[in-house]
Coordinates of C-alpha atoms in Angstrom, one line a residue:
X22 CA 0.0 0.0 0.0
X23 CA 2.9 2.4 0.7
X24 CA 4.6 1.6 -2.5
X25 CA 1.0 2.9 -4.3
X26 CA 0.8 6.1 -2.3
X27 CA 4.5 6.6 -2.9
X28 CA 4.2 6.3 -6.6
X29 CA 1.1 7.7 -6.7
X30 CA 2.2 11.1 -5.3
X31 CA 5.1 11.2 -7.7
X32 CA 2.6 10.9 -10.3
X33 CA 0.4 13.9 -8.8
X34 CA 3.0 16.1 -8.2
X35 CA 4.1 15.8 -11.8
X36 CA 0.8 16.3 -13.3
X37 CA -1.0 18.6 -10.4
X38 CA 0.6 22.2 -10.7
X39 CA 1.9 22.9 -6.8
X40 CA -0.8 26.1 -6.5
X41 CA -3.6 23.1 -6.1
X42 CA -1.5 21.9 -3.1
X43 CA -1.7 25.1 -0.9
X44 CA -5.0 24.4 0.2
X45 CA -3.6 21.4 2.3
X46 CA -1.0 23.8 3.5
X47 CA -3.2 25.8 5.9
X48 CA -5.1 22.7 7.5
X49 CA -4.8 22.0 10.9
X50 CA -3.8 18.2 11.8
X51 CA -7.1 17.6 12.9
X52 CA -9.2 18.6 9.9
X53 CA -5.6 17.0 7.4
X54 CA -6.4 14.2 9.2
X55 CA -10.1 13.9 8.6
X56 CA -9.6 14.5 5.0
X57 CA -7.4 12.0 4.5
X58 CA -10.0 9.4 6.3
X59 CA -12.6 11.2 4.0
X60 CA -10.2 9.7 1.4
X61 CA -9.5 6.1 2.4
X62 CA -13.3 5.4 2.6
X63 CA -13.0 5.9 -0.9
X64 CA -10.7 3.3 -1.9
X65 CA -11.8 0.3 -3.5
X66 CA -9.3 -2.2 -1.7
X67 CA -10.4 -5.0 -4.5
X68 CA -8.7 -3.2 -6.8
X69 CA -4.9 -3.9 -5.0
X70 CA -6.2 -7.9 -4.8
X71 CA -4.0 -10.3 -6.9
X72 CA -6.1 -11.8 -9.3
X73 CA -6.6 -15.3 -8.9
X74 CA -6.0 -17.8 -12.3
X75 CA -9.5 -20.1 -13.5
X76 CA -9.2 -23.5 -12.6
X77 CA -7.2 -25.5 -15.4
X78 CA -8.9 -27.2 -17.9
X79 CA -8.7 -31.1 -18.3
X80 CA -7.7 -32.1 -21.8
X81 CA -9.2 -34.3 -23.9
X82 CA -7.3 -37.2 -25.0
X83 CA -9.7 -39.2 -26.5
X84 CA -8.8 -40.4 -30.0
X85 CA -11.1 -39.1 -33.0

């Protein structure tokens, strides 16, 4: 999860221009942190599950 967050805010910072940031600069802890639970409720945590392979499928060796 740390490694997504960390690569994700590369990302942002790259493609959000810095003035969009400022509004997190005057938050308190408090109301940071309330945001940032605002935030995680949004998550879809099935997306970061591996995706599990089908069952294999028997072969047919019967002779034609």
């Amino acid at each position: 999860m740390v490694d997504e967050v960390q690569s994700t805010y590369r990302g942002m910072m790259i493609a959000i221009a810095p003035e969009h940031w400022s509004v997190f600069a005057d938050f308190e802890l408090e109301q940071f942190a309330k945001c940032l639970q605002d935030l995680a409720w949004r998550v879809r945590l099935k997306s970061f599950l591996k995706h599990t392979r089908a069952p294999k499928k028997k072969k047919d060796f019967s002779i034609v």
